[in-house]
Amino acid sequence: MNLRIGYYFKELISWMDDVFSPFWDFLSDVIYWMVTSLEGEFGAVPPYVLIVIFALIAWKVAGHKIAIFTVVAFLLILGMDLWWPTMQTLSLVIVSTFIALGIGIPLGIWASRNERLNIILRPVLDFMQTLPAFVYLIPAITFFTIGRVPGVISTVIFAMPPAIRLTNLGIRQVAEDVVEAALAFGSTPNQLLFKVQLPLALPTIMAGVNQTIMLALSMVVIASMVGAPGLGEGVLTGITQYKLDVGFEAGLAVVLLAMFLDRVTEALGKKHNN
Amino acid sequence: MGTEKIVIEDLYKGFGHEPGKVFPLLEKGLGKDDILKKTGHTVAINNASITVEQGEIFVIMGLSGSGKSTLVRCVNRLVEPTRGKVLIDGEDVLKMNPKELRELRRRKIGMVFQRFGLLPHRTVIGNVEYGLEIQGMPKEERRKKAQSALDIVGLANWAGSYPENLSGGMQQRVGLARALANDPDILLMDEAFSALDPLIRKEMQNELLELHSRLQKTILFITHDLDEALKLGNRIAVMKDGAVVQVGTPEEILTNPANDYVADFVQDVDRGKILTAGSIMITPEVITSKDGPRVALRKMKETGLSSVFVVGSGRTLVGIVTADAVLTGDNLETKDLSTVLITDVPTTSPDTPVNELFPIAAETKIPISVIDENKKLLGIIPRVSILAAISKKEVIQ
């Protein structure tokens, strides 16, 4: 017996490719522009200046210890001669996270207020998170060929679920008596959301943001398989050509970048908590 | 009585997928539990009707699960009633659209919650001004109003603190200030003091009474505590299984419980605190000060009592004449009462709690006379009546 689910999926994807072709092209252009512009910005600033800026951000948000770590980490990256691929990866992560949050947080808010959407969304989120990432690289290539754009798209899909889940959870966790009080004094639905629910859900939402960034970073290697430039290339070279030194250096740079982003966003969440 | 402020009429609330399903069963006289078993629906409110007068403290009392919290939430539609009518100042609340309902909640009703419901991310004053802020009131104006609401509850110096740094009693004062900030006609208080320590609780009750006498708000107060209900309520509605079992003044509830449920409820109450001299006094036999000792003696023989009260014009209390005095020596032969009249009689006002009559009763054998501010004799309280009232036996008239 063969249900040929794969065949129908393939047919569906090629149908979508044909019918929505102008939309895919438009989306592709926008994303390409976003990533390359950001890369351009990072490329235009001398590395030492950028390191100072990163350190200042870390110092302001997370304290002097993380600031010192930031300086050391990025000097190490510079020393390994991986500065430019790191900036490319950072650009891809920032754009992907930005899109993932831009869709995920509103969707999470909506799911928190709409039980039906919540029920529909759950299996979809499971699907997005557990389907091996390689599998949705394939339709991404169909729609967007190769390069940065399918990398961003697959990263967005993979990294978005925690943003949706934790936004939804954070809003639902706001104590019922507080919500009831806000309604009893005549809050509109928007006032309830922006003055009560979102501020109180913020620590949880920030945990979701942090998770989304981490997942986005973990996608860089996979994204490089469809030709997205950056640190993933080095890792891929390490595997395919058995160059342990290249692979290890690129991997280390990913870890350092991840730690920087994690500590800073984590501190951001805690700051709002107090 | 004043004007009707809140009217709840034939109100039902069922929880479940199709709350309408429960009505035929209710009409058949099925109980709450049977309906739950048959349909999976909970009947939270079952045909409740109450009328709250302008300016009174109306207490809804019942055990947990009696539907009292649901009922109060039907007033501002935090809970949507299934069937029935809710009128505030004659306006049908259930027919209001979302915008009208918000206006009602913003301008006319303040609510205080059992678990305070304060916004933890806002300061005390930020909490108090919340209701004004969402109305779009300019910051300076709302700060001023919020500050004066904090003054009322005695927290003027805590404006900048966060709720988590306040004790439970203080948090509830913030809750109260928030409810008062927009100067509503109506305060809904849902178990407002139930989460507080007994001492703080008593203090808050007294302050609420003081506040009420000053601000004259209409207060709908929910509690499971009978003592609290009797202390605060001008009138009390007792609820059981979603239905209103009895509505009455505290004294009516105590002296005349509508059924065994209410009677059970009130049996352990310190009745001496609630019952007043006015409610246990009996009508005395009197003679006028123009009558002589013989008339007095005849009155005593008629009533079988050993004394008789003497009143002047307008039924003002003059004193008492006892049988002993009349029969001593040749007092019976004198024409007027002055020689036998005792004018130093114990008196009390009609709203004195019975508990406070004990010391008076201990010092004298004469019945205590209840008089109003013009010394008019309203009634008398023989010592036996005090004991009868406390032990909740019917007072024999």
XYZ file of C-alpha atoms in Angstrom:
671
model
C 0.000 0.000 0.000
C 1.217 3.466 -0.752
C -0.762 6.517 0.269
C 1.608 8.737 -1.725
C 1.296 11.592 0.736
C 4.709 12.764 -0.394
C 3.544 12.930 -3.989
C 0.560 15.120 -3.134
C 2.742 17.348 -0.989
C 5.077 17.793 -3.927
C 2.161 18.604 -6.222
C 0.835 21.123 -3.692
C 4.204 22.850 -3.458
C 4.646 23.123 -7.204
C 1.081 24.409 -7.549
C 1.777 27.057 -4.895
C 5.007 27.949 -6.676
C 3.134 28.571 -9.924
C 0.143 30.407 -8.542
C 1.834 32.656 -6.010
C 4.964 33.232 -8.043
C 4.806 37.076 -7.916
C 4.330 36.929 -4.157
C 7.365 34.671 -3.666
C 9.444 36.961 -5.819
C 8.379 39.998 -3.850
C 9.046 38.276 -0.526
C 12.399 37.109 -1.823
C 13.386 40.640 -2.837
C 12.408 42.125 0.515
C 14.260 39.544 2.567
C 17.332 39.687 0.353
C 17.366 43.450 0.673
C 17.031 43.274 4.465
C 19.863 40.793 4.985
C 22.296 42.380 2.537
C 21.610 45.901 3.841
C 22.368 44.767 7.370
C 25.494 42.972 6.188
C 26.491 46.182 4.437
C 26.036 48.176 7.648
C 28.136 45.723 9.630
C 30.738 45.658 6.874
C 30.964 49.454 6.740
C 31.931 49.839 10.397
C 35.465 48.891 11.437
C 35.459 45.724 13.585
C 37.014 47.424 16.633
C 34.298 50.057 16.639
C 31.639 47.366 16.411
C 33.229 45.440 19.270
C 33.047 48.567 21.405
C 29.400 49.064 20.459
C 28.537 45.427 21.276
C 30.386 45.697 24.573
C 28.551 48.889 25.461
C 25.196 47.261 24.736
C 26.177 44.247 26.861
C 27.386 46.514 29.666
C 24.207 48.576 29.658
C 21.895 45.570 29.569
C 23.746 42.781 31.365
C 26.536 44.339 33.394
C 30.301 44.600 33.245
C 31.046 40.869 33.359
C 29.127 40.162 30.184
C 30.686 43.271 28.617
C 34.182 41.909 29.266
C 33.111 38.530 27.882
C 31.766 40.276 24.786
C 35.081 42.002 24.100
C 37.044 38.781 24.551
C 34.629 36.725 22.428
C 34.599 39.097 19.479
C 38.382 39.627 19.624
C 38.702 35.850 19.459
C 36.431 35.754 16.418
C 38.461 38.524 14.817
C 41.666 36.671 15.645
C 40.389 33.502 13.968
C 39.802 35.618 10.889
C 36.080 34.835 11.006
C 34.828 38.386 11.440
C 33.040 38.723 8.127
C 31.229 35.328 8.155
C 30.227 36.084 11.753
C 28.686 39.380 10.662
C 26.888 37.614 7.834
C 25.517 35.045 10.251
C 24.560 37.784 12.710
C 22.706 39.607 9.925
C 20.818 36.466 8.993
C 19.966 35.743 12.621
C 18.804 39.302 13.277
C 16.589 39.422 10.176
C 15.167 35.946 10.843
C 14.486 36.763 14.486
C 12.923 40.059 13.537
C 10.530 38.346 11.121
C 9.865 35.421 13.454
C 8.965 37.768 16.299
C 6.997 40.067 14.009
C 4.758 37.137 13.089
C 5.090 35.040 16.249
C 4.225 37.559 18.938
C 1.003 38.833 17.318
C 0.037 35.231 16.560
C 0.718 34.320 20.194
C -1.449 37.222 21.378
C -4.222 36.163 19.041
C -3.976 32.538 20.186
C -4.244 33.648 23.796
C -7.611 35.249 23.092
C -9.000 32.754 20.610
C -9.443 29.197 21.803
C -10.066 27.840 18.317
C -6.864 29.296 16.913
C -5.044 27.960 19.945
C -6.271 24.438 19.222
C -5.403 24.661 15.524
C -1.997 26.147 16.235
C -0.744 23.475 18.586
C -0.160 20.669 16.073
C 1.126 23.200 13.540
C 3.742 24.374 16.026
C 4.700 20.799 16.819
C 5.105 20.235 13.109
C 7.242 23.322 12.628
C 9.528 22.412 15.495
C 9.971 18.691 14.993
C 9.899 18.173 11.254
C 13.587 17.737 10.394
C 14.740 21.137 9.241
C 16.166 19.711 6.021
C 12.690 18.731 4.874
C 11.387 22.242 4.666
C 14.539 23.442 3.078
C 13.328 21.692 -0.059
C 10.137 23.734 -0.658
C 12.080 26.832 0.434
C 14.413 26.187 -2.483
C 11.416 25.686 -4.771
C 10.053 29.109 -3.900
C 13.235 31.078 -3.379
C 16.011 29.165 -5.205
C 19.201 29.180 -3.162
C 21.125 31.695 -1.088
C 20.216 33.850 1.880
C 16.471 33.956 1.367
C 15.589 30.260 1.755
C 18.022 30.276 4.680
C 16.063 33.060 6.341
C 12.694 31.460 5.565
C 13.605 28.076 6.995
C 15.180 29.760 9.997
C 12.031 31.791 10.583
C 9.836 28.713 10.449
C 12.100 26.803 12.779
C 12.639 29.627 15.263
C 9.119 31.064 15.444
C 7.290 28.463 17.626
C 8.766 29.506 20.983
C 7.792 33.130 20.310
C 4.186 32.068 19.663
C 4.059 29.544 22.494
C 5.578 31.711 25.179
C 3.617 34.823 24.217
C 0.428 32.772 24.373
C 1.459 31.197 27.661
C 2.614 34.480 29.184
C -0.711 36.182 28.518
C -2.716 33.215 29.737
C -0.676 33.127 32.919
C -1.616 36.656 33.923
C -3.633 36.216 37.114
C -7.343 36.055 36.456
C -8.243 38.421 39.275
C -6.007 41.105 37.773
C -7.662 40.725 34.377
C -11.083 40.749 35.994
C -10.250 43.921 37.915
C -9.054 45.639 34.750
C -12.310 44.714 33.016
C -14.425 45.759 35.992
C -13.078 49.288 35.696
C -14.042 49.462 32.043
C -10.889 48.582 30.090
C -11.288 48.127 26.363
C -9.790 44.909 24.946
C -6.781 46.901 23.728
C -6.277 48.638 27.057
C -6.430 45.264 28.753
C -3.791 43.933 26.365
C -1.344 46.817 26.398
C -1.719 48.094 29.953
C -2.170 44.813 31.790
C -1.567 41.586 29.910
C 1.516 42.407 27.859
C 3.435 44.156 30.656
C 2.753 41.255 32.983
C 3.549 38.654 30.323
C 6.767 40.421 29.311
C 9.232 38.206 31.243
C 7.712 35.116 29.632
C 7.620 36.757 26.209
C 11.269 37.746 26.588
C 12.102 34.126 27.382
C 10.432 33.319 24.065
C 12.502 35.954 22.296
C 15.638 34.474 23.770
C 14.616 30.979 22.644
C 13.844 32.238 19.161
C 17.293 33.799 18.817
C 18.971 30.632 20.027
C 17.014 28.462 17.601
C 17.806 30.859 14.766
C 21.498 30.519 15.517
C 21.251 26.772 15.621
C 19.898 26.906 12.060
C 22.949 28.627 10.575
C 24.646 25.418 9.553
C 21.511 24.082 7.892
C 20.917 27.422 6.210
C 24.400 27.288 4.744
C 23.425 24.046 2.969
C 21.129 26.076 0.754
C 23.882 28.579 0.140
C 23.378 31.177 2.841
C 26.799 32.666 3.525
C 28.265 32.860 7.013
C 29.748 30.684 9.738
C 27.704 27.701 8.585
C 29.877 27.509 5.477
C 32.939 26.844 7.581
C 31.204 24.103 9.523
C 29.950 22.574 6.304
C 33.460 22.658 4.831
C 34.704 21.000 7.986
C 32.268 18.127 7.524
C 32.331 17.637 3.774
C 36.064 18.073 3.267
C 37.072 16.668 6.636
C 38.829 19.835 7.743
C 38.603 19.621 11.498
C 40.451 22.910 12.091
C 38.131 24.947 9.861
C 35.026 23.270 11.244
C 36.095 23.736 14.844
C 36.904 27.417 14.459
C 33.601 28.150 12.764
C 31.746 26.120 15.377
C 33.499 27.994 18.178
C 32.524 31.315 16.606
C 28.867 30.167 16.510
C 29.043 29.286 20.186
C 30.594 32.639 21.143
C 28.000 34.552 19.151
C 25.248 32.455 20.740
C 26.518 33.128 24.244
C 26.671 36.859 23.588
C 23.124 36.967 22.233
C 21.800 34.678 24.952
C 23.248 36.602 27.908
C 22.143 39.946 26.561
C 18.565 38.930 25.753
C 18.267 36.961 28.980
C 19.325 40.009 30.964
C 16.815 42.068 29.000
C 14.019 39.742 30.161
C 15.138 39.867 33.782
C 15.410 43.614 33.693
C 11.735 43.843 32.767
C 10.901 41.368 35.466
C 12.042 43.664 38.264
C -37.052 53.921 51.880
C -35.028 55.618 49.186
C -35.033 54.946 45.480
C -34.192 51.642 43.939
C -30.553 51.631 42.812
C -29.962 48.082 41.696
C -32.767 45.744 40.794
C -32.107 42.109 40.000
C -35.144 40.247 38.757
C -35.660 36.534 38.111
C -32.000 36.074 37.335
C -30.564 32.765 36.158
C -27.030 31.770 35.329
C -26.114 28.362 34.029
C -22.584 27.271 33.198
C -22.164 24.823 30.320
C -22.486 24.608 26.562
C -26.197 25.245 26.321
C -27.327 26.965 29.509
C -30.864 27.238 28.111
C -31.243 23.510 28.565
C -31.571 23.741 32.309
C -34.775 25.772 32.401
C -37.265 22.986 31.649
C -35.590 20.883 34.337
C -35.640 23.721 36.840
C -39.313 24.227 36.159
C -39.870 20.559 36.878
C -38.350 21.237 40.266
C -35.138 19.278 39.838
C -32.269 20.129 42.159
C -28.848 21.462 41.230
C -27.137 18.098 41.583
C -29.661 16.242 39.433
C -29.343 18.821 36.686
C -25.574 18.560 36.787
C -25.813 14.789 36.489
C -28.334 14.897 33.652
C -26.999 17.745 31.521
C -23.495 18.510 32.741
C -24.647 22.052 33.448
C -24.132 23.928 36.664
C -26.902 26.161 37.866
C -25.022 29.002 39.519
C -27.960 31.356 39.984
C -31.477 30.101 40.269
C -34.221 32.680 39.971
C -32.645 35.331 42.169
C -34.383 38.652 42.774
C -33.103 41.432 44.989
C -33.572 45.174 45.178
C -30.834 47.377 46.550
C -31.908 50.794 47.737
C -29.899 53.936 47.126
C -27.344 54.497 49.866
C -27.708 51.232 51.751
C -25.202 48.505 52.453
C -26.783 45.390 51.062
C -25.029 42.181 52.009
C -25.324 38.958 50.067
C -24.370 36.112 52.315
C -23.933 32.458 51.587
C -21.455 29.614 51.774
C -18.982 28.986 48.968
C -20.780 27.682 45.927
C -24.000 29.448 46.826
C -23.669 31.691 43.777
C -23.120 34.961 45.595
C -19.936 35.882 43.734
C -21.549 35.009 40.440
C -24.570 37.138 41.309
C -22.509 40.231 42.043
C -20.627 39.747 38.781
C -23.923 39.753 36.924
C -24.451 43.332 38.088
C -21.568 44.640 35.977
C -21.675 41.697 33.596
C -18.279 40.280 34.376
C -20.475 37.220 34.233
C -23.160 37.170 31.562
C -26.514 36.094 33.024
C -28.416 33.438 31.116
C -31.835 34.907 31.732
C -33.394 37.641 33.804
C -33.092 41.347 34.371
C -30.525 43.632 35.933
C -31.452 47.300 36.280
C -29.202 50.054 37.548
C -30.981 53.372 38.046
C -33.752 51.896 35.941
C -31.459 51.138 33.006
C -31.338 47.600 31.684
C -27.705 46.520 32.019
C -28.187 43.369 29.975
C -29.301 45.366 26.939
C -26.201 47.570 26.932
C -23.714 47.260 24.065
C -20.016 46.859 24.912
C -19.420 50.604 24.808
C -22.345 51.470 27.093
C -21.288 48.687 29.428
C -17.744 50.088 29.616
C -19.149 53.526 30.397
C -21.253 52.025 33.176
C -18.229 50.255 34.631
C -16.110 53.386 34.354
C -18.493 55.922 35.837
C -21.003 54.203 38.059
C -19.470 51.098 39.559
C -16.337 50.505 41.577
C -15.361 46.988 42.477
C -13.204 45.530 45.254
C -11.957 41.953 45.014
C -11.184 39.244 47.516
C -7.655 38.765 46.230
C -7.255 42.498 45.614
C -6.555 42.216 41.873
C -3.916 44.921 41.969
C -1.614 45.423 39.008
C 1.785 44.273 40.285
C 3.717 46.259 37.676
C 2.203 49.564 38.761
C 2.807 51.631 41.849
C 0.076 52.203 44.399
C -0.970 55.457 42.805
C -0.619 53.870 39.362
C -3.167 51.305 40.481
C -5.544 53.837 41.955
C -5.508 56.014 38.853
C -5.929 53.077 36.463
C -9.683 53.492 36.155
C -9.281 57.194 35.392
C -6.397 56.641 33.006
C -8.394 54.329 30.754
C -11.094 56.995 30.550
C -8.480 59.248 28.997
C -8.295 61.708 31.891
C -5.195 63.966 31.727
C -2.371 62.819 33.949
C -2.353 65.762 36.346
C -6.072 65.595 37.023
C -6.141 61.854 37.579
C -3.103 61.985 39.854
C -4.913 64.523 42.005
C -8.037 62.410 42.224
C -6.051 59.254 42.908
C -4.131 61.015 45.652
C -7.312 62.141 47.376
C -8.679 58.592 47.145
C -5.495 57.406 48.835
C -6.013 60.045 51.512
C -9.461 58.628 52.214
C -8.082 55.158 52.894
C -5.100 56.489 54.848
C -2.354 55.535 52.423
C -1.320 58.992 51.273
C 2.348 58.312 51.968
C 2.499 55.053 50.056
C 1.725 56.367 46.584
C 5.117 55.432 45.139
C 5.348 51.917 46.597
C 4.614 48.731 44.731
C 1.752 46.492 45.897
C 4.071 43.581 46.721
C 5.715 45.688 49.423
C 2.410 46.265 51.207
C 0.636 44.098 53.775
C -2.644 42.440 52.866
C -4.683 45.043 54.689
C -2.872 47.858 52.961
C -3.244 46.199 49.576
C -6.973 46.026 50.095
C -6.999 49.698 51.039
C -5.400 50.335 47.668
C -8.136 48.214 46.122
C -10.717 50.302 47.925
C -9.046 53.561 46.908
C -9.022 52.391 43.301
C -12.744 51.692 43.514
C -13.384 55.115 45.049
C -11.139 57.064 42.681
C -13.716 57.670 39.985
C -16.364 58.485 42.576
C -18.873 55.788 41.584
C -22.411 55.576 42.982
C -22.077 51.876 43.568
C -19.400 49.785 45.225
C -19.365 46.060 44.566
C -17.325 44.308 47.216
C -16.698 40.627 46.602
C -15.476 39.024 49.836
C -13.394 42.161 50.125
C -12.176 41.482 53.658
C -12.177 37.685 53.639
C -8.461 37.347 52.908
C -7.432 39.586 55.803
C -6.396 38.779 59.367
C -9.251 38.968 61.880
C -7.986 42.148 63.531
C -7.288 43.973 60.272
C -10.612 42.736 59.065
C -12.495 44.268 61.959
C -10.642 47.509 61.430
C -11.542 47.559 57.747
C -15.193 46.819 58.535
C -15.326 49.767 60.897
C -13.651 51.989 58.365
C -16.066 50.898 55.690
C -18.997 51.769 57.933
C -17.446 55.132 58.693
C -16.770 55.695 55.006
C -20.298 54.729 54.124
C -21.815 57.174 56.559
C -19.629 59.888 55.057
C -19.868 59.134 51.333
C -23.333 57.537 51.150
C -22.448 55.088 48.399
C -24.674 52.181 47.590
C -22.672 49.135 48.592
C -23.316 45.568 47.525
C -21.169 43.477 49.829
C -20.570 39.763 49.387
C -19.453 37.608 52.297
C -19.602 34.081 53.648
C -19.196 35.367 57.178
C -22.435 35.882 59.064
C -20.919 38.134 61.694
C -19.597 40.390 58.964
C -22.962 40.371 57.226
C -24.805 41.286 60.416
C -22.319 43.987 61.266
C -22.235 45.720 57.893
C -25.605 45.066 56.342
C -28.549 47.389 56.424
C -30.207 44.459 54.781
C -29.011 40.943 54.079
C -29.878 38.418 51.410
C -29.085 34.828 52.308
C -28.249 32.634 49.336
C -28.216 28.868 49.010
C -27.635 26.821 45.864
C -27.980 29.870 43.691
C -31.312 30.961 45.115
C -32.075 33.822 47.458
C -33.541 32.184 50.550
C -34.341 35.263 52.599
C -33.955 39.008 52.453
C -34.259 41.101 55.575
C -32.616 43.326 58.129
C -30.077 41.620 60.385
C -32.671 41.475 63.158
C -35.314 39.982 60.909
C -32.884 37.314 59.786
C -31.998 36.524 63.383
C -35.404 36.641 64.970
C -37.399 35.322 62.096
C -35.385 32.943 59.920
C -37.293 31.969 56.795
C -36.367 28.304 56.977
C -34.189 25.729 58.717
C -31.219 26.587 56.540
C -31.158 30.181 57.714
C -31.979 29.117 61.251
C -28.990 26.756 61.269
C -26.887 29.517 59.912
C -27.767 31.995 62.602
C -27.828 29.701 65.577
C -24.272 30.342 66.705
C -24.370 34.072 66.318
C -23.720 36.284 69.308
C -27.261 37.545 69.289
C -26.659 40.072 72.003
C -24.483 42.044 69.611
C -27.081 42.170 66.884
C -30.407 42.363 68.675
C -31.255 45.792 69.954
C -33.341 46.976 72.829
C -35.943 48.115 70.336
C -36.384 44.639 68.911
C -36.956 42.836 72.196
C -38.940 45.444 74.128
C -42.559 44.809 74.954
C -45.442 47.227 75.270
C -45.993 48.167 78.875
C -49.210 48.825 80.751
C -49.148 52.445 81.788
C -51.058 54.874 83.946
C -50.847 58.630 83.737
C -49.332 60.805 86.387
C -52.802 62.112 87.230
C -53.962 58.695 88.366
C -53.815 57.728 92.043
C -52.320 54.743 93.845
C -55.596 52.831 93.627
C -55.644 52.989 89.845
C -52.057 51.806 89.869
C -52.911 48.866 92.077
C -55.873 47.908 89.892
C -53.670 48.008 86.767
C -51.150 45.748 88.470
C -53.882 43.297 89.443
C -55.175 43.289 85.838
C -51.786 42.600 84.332
C -50.499 40.355 87.071
C -47.323 42.408 87.342
C -45.793 43.901 90.442
C -45.204 47.307 88.929
C -46.693 49.786 86.502
C -45.135 52.582 84.485
C -46.279 56.162 84.776
C -46.287 58.493 81.801
C -46.997 62.157 81.374
C -48.375 64.001 78.366
C -47.065 62.720 75.042
C -46.309 59.421 76.723
C -43.129 60.791 78.250
C -41.675 58.613 80.952
C -42.298 59.860 84.485
C -41.406 56.848 86.573
C -42.635 53.609 87.998
C -44.882 52.563 90.831
C -44.358 49.209 92.525
C -46.918 47.143 94.396
C -44.696 47.059 97.478
C -44.676 50.849 97.707
C -48.399 51.230 97.193
C -49.237 48.697 99.900
C -46.803 50.100 102.465
C -48.423 52.051 105.331
C -51.330 54.212 104.317
C -49.940 55.104 100.907
C -53.022 53.614 99.319
C -55.119 56.308 100.982
C -53.219 59.244 99.421
C -54.701 60.934 96.404
C -51.609 61.349 94.267
C -48.695 59.234 93.255
C -45.811 61.452 94.298
C -45.120 59.623 97.530
C -44.853 56.221 95.880
C -43.407 57.257 92.534
C -39.884 56.092 91.712
C -38.429 58.443 89.126
C -34.906 57.043 89.093
C -35.594 54.251 86.597
C -33.058 52.615 84.267
C -33.497 53.706 80.662
C -31.944 52.914 77.326
C -32.340 53.875 73.672
C -34.014 51.544 71.146
C -30.797 50.873 69.152
C -28.662 49.823 72.101
C -27.400 46.262 71.592
C -28.844 43.783 74.056
C -25.348 42.933 75.312
C -25.078 46.402 76.785
C -28.246 45.898 78.794
C -26.705 43.246 81.027
C -24.933 45.635 83.411
C -28.099 47.685 83.793
C -30.252 44.634 84.364
C -27.837 43.322 86.966
C -28.294 46.363 89.181
C -32.062 46.611 89.285
C -35.185 44.525 89.531
C -37.263 47.066 87.665
C -37.771 46.495 83.921
C -35.577 48.721 81.736
C -37.574 51.354 79.901
C -36.786 52.134 76.283
C -37.174 55.815 75.482
C -36.481 57.977 72.475
C -34.658 61.299 72.474
C -37.814 63.094 73.678
C -38.098 60.784 76.653
C -41.129 59.167 75.092
C -41.687 55.674 76.469
C -41.451 53.229 73.571
C -41.471 49.999 75.486
C -40.000 48.123 78.401
C -37.635 45.221 78.749
C -38.219 42.931 81.729
C -35.062 41.109 82.766
C -36.441 37.785 81.601
C -36.810 39.141 78.062
C -33.097 39.822 77.833
C -32.261 36.235 78.678
C -34.950 34.960 76.346
C -33.594 37.030 73.478
C -30.029 35.825 73.979
C -31.081 32.186 74.156
C -33.104 32.783 70.970
C -36.396 31.699 72.497
C -39.284 33.639 71.098
C -39.942 36.636 73.241
C -43.363 36.228 74.762
C -45.347 39.332 74.105
